[in-house]
XYZ file of C-alpha atoms in Angstrom:
166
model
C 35.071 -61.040 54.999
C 36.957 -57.926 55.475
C 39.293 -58.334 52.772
C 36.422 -59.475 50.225
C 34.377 -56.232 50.717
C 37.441 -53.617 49.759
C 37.898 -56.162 46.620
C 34.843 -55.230 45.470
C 34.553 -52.070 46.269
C 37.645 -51.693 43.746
C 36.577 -54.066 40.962
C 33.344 -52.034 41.061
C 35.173 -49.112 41.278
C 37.224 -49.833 38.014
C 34.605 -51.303 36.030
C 32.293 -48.479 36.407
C 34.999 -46.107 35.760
C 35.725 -47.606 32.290
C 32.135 -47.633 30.856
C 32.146 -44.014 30.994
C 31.494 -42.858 27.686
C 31.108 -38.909 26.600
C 27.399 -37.627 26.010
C 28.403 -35.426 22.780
C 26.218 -35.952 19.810
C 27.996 -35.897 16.526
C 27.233 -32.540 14.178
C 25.505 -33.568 11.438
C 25.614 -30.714 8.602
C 21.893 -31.538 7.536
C 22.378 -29.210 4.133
C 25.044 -31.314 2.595
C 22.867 -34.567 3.211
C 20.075 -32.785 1.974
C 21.994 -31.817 -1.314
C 23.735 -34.974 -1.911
C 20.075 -37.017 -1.714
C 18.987 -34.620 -4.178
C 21.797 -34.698 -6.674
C 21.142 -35.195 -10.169
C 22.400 -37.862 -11.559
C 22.962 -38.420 -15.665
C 22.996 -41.725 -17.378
C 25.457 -42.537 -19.849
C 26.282 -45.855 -22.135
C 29.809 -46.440 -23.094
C 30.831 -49.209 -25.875
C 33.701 -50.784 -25.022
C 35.902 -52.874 -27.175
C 38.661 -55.488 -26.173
C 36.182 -57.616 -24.080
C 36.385 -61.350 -24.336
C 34.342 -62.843 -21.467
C 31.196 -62.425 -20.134
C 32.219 -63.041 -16.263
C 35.839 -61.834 -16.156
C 36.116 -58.916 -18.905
C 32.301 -57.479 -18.282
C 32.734 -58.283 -14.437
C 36.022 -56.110 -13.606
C 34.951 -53.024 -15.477
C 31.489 -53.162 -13.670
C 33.237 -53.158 -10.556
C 36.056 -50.996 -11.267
C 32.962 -48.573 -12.809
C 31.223 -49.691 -9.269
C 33.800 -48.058 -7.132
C 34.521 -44.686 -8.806
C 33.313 -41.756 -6.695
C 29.956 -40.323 -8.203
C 29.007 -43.380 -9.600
C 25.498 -44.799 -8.642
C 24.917 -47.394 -10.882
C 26.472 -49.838 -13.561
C 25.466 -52.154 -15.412
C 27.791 -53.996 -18.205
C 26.428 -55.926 -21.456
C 29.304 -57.915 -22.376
C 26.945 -59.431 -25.180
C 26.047 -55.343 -26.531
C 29.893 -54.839 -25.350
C 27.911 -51.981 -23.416
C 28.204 -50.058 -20.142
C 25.623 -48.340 -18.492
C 26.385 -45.792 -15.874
C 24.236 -43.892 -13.688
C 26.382 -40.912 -12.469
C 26.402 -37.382 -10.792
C 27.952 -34.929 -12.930
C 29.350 -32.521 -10.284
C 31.771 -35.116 -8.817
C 32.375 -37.231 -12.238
C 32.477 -36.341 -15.803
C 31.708 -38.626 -19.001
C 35.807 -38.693 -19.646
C 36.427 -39.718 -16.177
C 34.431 -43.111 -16.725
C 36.486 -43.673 -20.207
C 39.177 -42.838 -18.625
C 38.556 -45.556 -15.590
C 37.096 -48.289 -18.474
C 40.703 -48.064 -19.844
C 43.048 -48.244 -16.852
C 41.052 -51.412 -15.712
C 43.021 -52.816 -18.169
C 44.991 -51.309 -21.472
C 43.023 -53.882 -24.280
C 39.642 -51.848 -22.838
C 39.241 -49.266 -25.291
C 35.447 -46.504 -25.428
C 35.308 -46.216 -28.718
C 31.960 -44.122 -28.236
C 30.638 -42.817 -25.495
C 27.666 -40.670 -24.822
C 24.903 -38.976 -22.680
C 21.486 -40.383 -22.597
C 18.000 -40.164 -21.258
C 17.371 -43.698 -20.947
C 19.280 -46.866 -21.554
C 19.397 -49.001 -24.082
C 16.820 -51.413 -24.449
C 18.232 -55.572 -25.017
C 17.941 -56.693 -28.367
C 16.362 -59.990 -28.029
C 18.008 -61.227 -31.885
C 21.542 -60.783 -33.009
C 20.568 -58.797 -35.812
C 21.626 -55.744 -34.726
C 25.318 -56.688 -35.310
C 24.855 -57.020 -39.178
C 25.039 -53.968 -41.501
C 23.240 -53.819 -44.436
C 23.441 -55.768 -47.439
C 24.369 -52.791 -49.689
C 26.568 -51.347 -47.029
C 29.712 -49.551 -48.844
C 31.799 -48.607 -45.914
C 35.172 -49.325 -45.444
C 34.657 -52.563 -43.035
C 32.192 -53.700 -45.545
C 32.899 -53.111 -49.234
C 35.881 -55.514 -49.613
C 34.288 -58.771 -47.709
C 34.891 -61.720 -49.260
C 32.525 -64.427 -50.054
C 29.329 -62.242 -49.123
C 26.653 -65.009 -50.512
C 28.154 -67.793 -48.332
C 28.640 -65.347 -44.971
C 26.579 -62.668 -43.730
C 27.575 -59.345 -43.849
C 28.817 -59.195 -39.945
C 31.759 -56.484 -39.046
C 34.501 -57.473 -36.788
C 34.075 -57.126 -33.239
C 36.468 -54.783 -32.855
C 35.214 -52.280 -36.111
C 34.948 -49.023 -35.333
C 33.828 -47.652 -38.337
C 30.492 -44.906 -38.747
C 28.323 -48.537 -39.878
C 29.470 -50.563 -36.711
C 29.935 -48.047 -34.174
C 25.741 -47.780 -33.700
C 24.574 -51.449 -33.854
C 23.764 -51.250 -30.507
C-alpha cells in the first residue's frame, strides 16, 4: 500500500500537468470579416473553346475556376461551351480567370469574355447554334451543300456570327 499511493500521486501528477492548456483567446480583427462578408462580387461568362467532354473538359476548368482566390462561384456549360463565374473584383480580375481557363490546359482557349448582370439563361433547343440563312460572313458564305445541311458554324468559329450564339 505504501508504494501504490506515491504511484498515483505521480501519474496524477503528470496527467494533470499535461492537460494544461493556455486561456488566450485568439484576436479576431472583426473589420476585415466585416469587409470581406460584404464584398462585392461581379459575375462574368466566359466562352471557351477546345472542350470535348461534358465530365472531363467542363469538369477540370470548373474546378480549376473553383479554386482560384476570389472566386465564389462557377458554373460550366459544356453544352453552351460556357463558364459562369461569380467573382470579387478586388482580389481577381476578368483576365485572371482567362488566364486560369487556359493554363488548365493549352487546347482551352476564351475566345470572349465579358462582364454581366445576370447569367445566361439555358436554351432549351439547339437553335441558337445556327446562323442565319442569309448569313454572309466568312464561316458562312462558302458552305457547301446548304439545302441538304443546315447552316451550323464549326465549333470552334470564332467569327462576329458565331461568337454570340449563346
Amino acid at each position: 500500500m505504501k508504494k501504490v499511493f506515491p504511484l498515483m500521486l505521480v501519474a496524477l501528477l503528470v496527467f494533470t500537468c499535461k492537460k494544461q492548456t493556455s486561456n488566450t483567446n485568439p484576436i479576431v480583427d472583426k473589420s476585415t470579416t466585416a469587409k470581406a462578408s460584404f464584398a462585392t462580387t461581379e459575375k462574368a461568362e466566359l466562352v471557351i473553346n477546345g472542350m470535348t467532354c461534358a465530365v472531363g473538359c467542363a469538369g477540370t476548368i470548373q474546378k480549376s475556376l473553383a479554386k482560384v482566390e476570389g472566386v465564389q462561384s462557377v458554373e460550366v456549360d459544356f453544352d453552351k461551351r460556357l463558364a459562369m463565374v461569380e467573382f470579387n473584383p478586388s482580389k481577381i480580375e476578368l483576365s485572371d480567370l482567362e488566364n486560369t481557363v487556359h493554363n488548365t490546359a493549352d487546347s482551352y482557349k476564351v475566345v470572349l469574355a465579358k462582364k454581366v448582370d445576370s447569367f445566361t439563361k439555358a436554351v432549351e433547343n439547339k437553335e441558337h447554334t445556327k446562323c442565319a440563312k442569309d448569313c454572309t460572313k466568312d464561316c458562312c458564305k462558302d458552305k457547301k451543300e446548304k439545302a441538304e445541311a443546315p447552316n451550323v458554324c464549326a465549333e470552334t468559329c470564332t467569327k462576329e456570327c458565331c461568337s454570340d450564339k449563346l
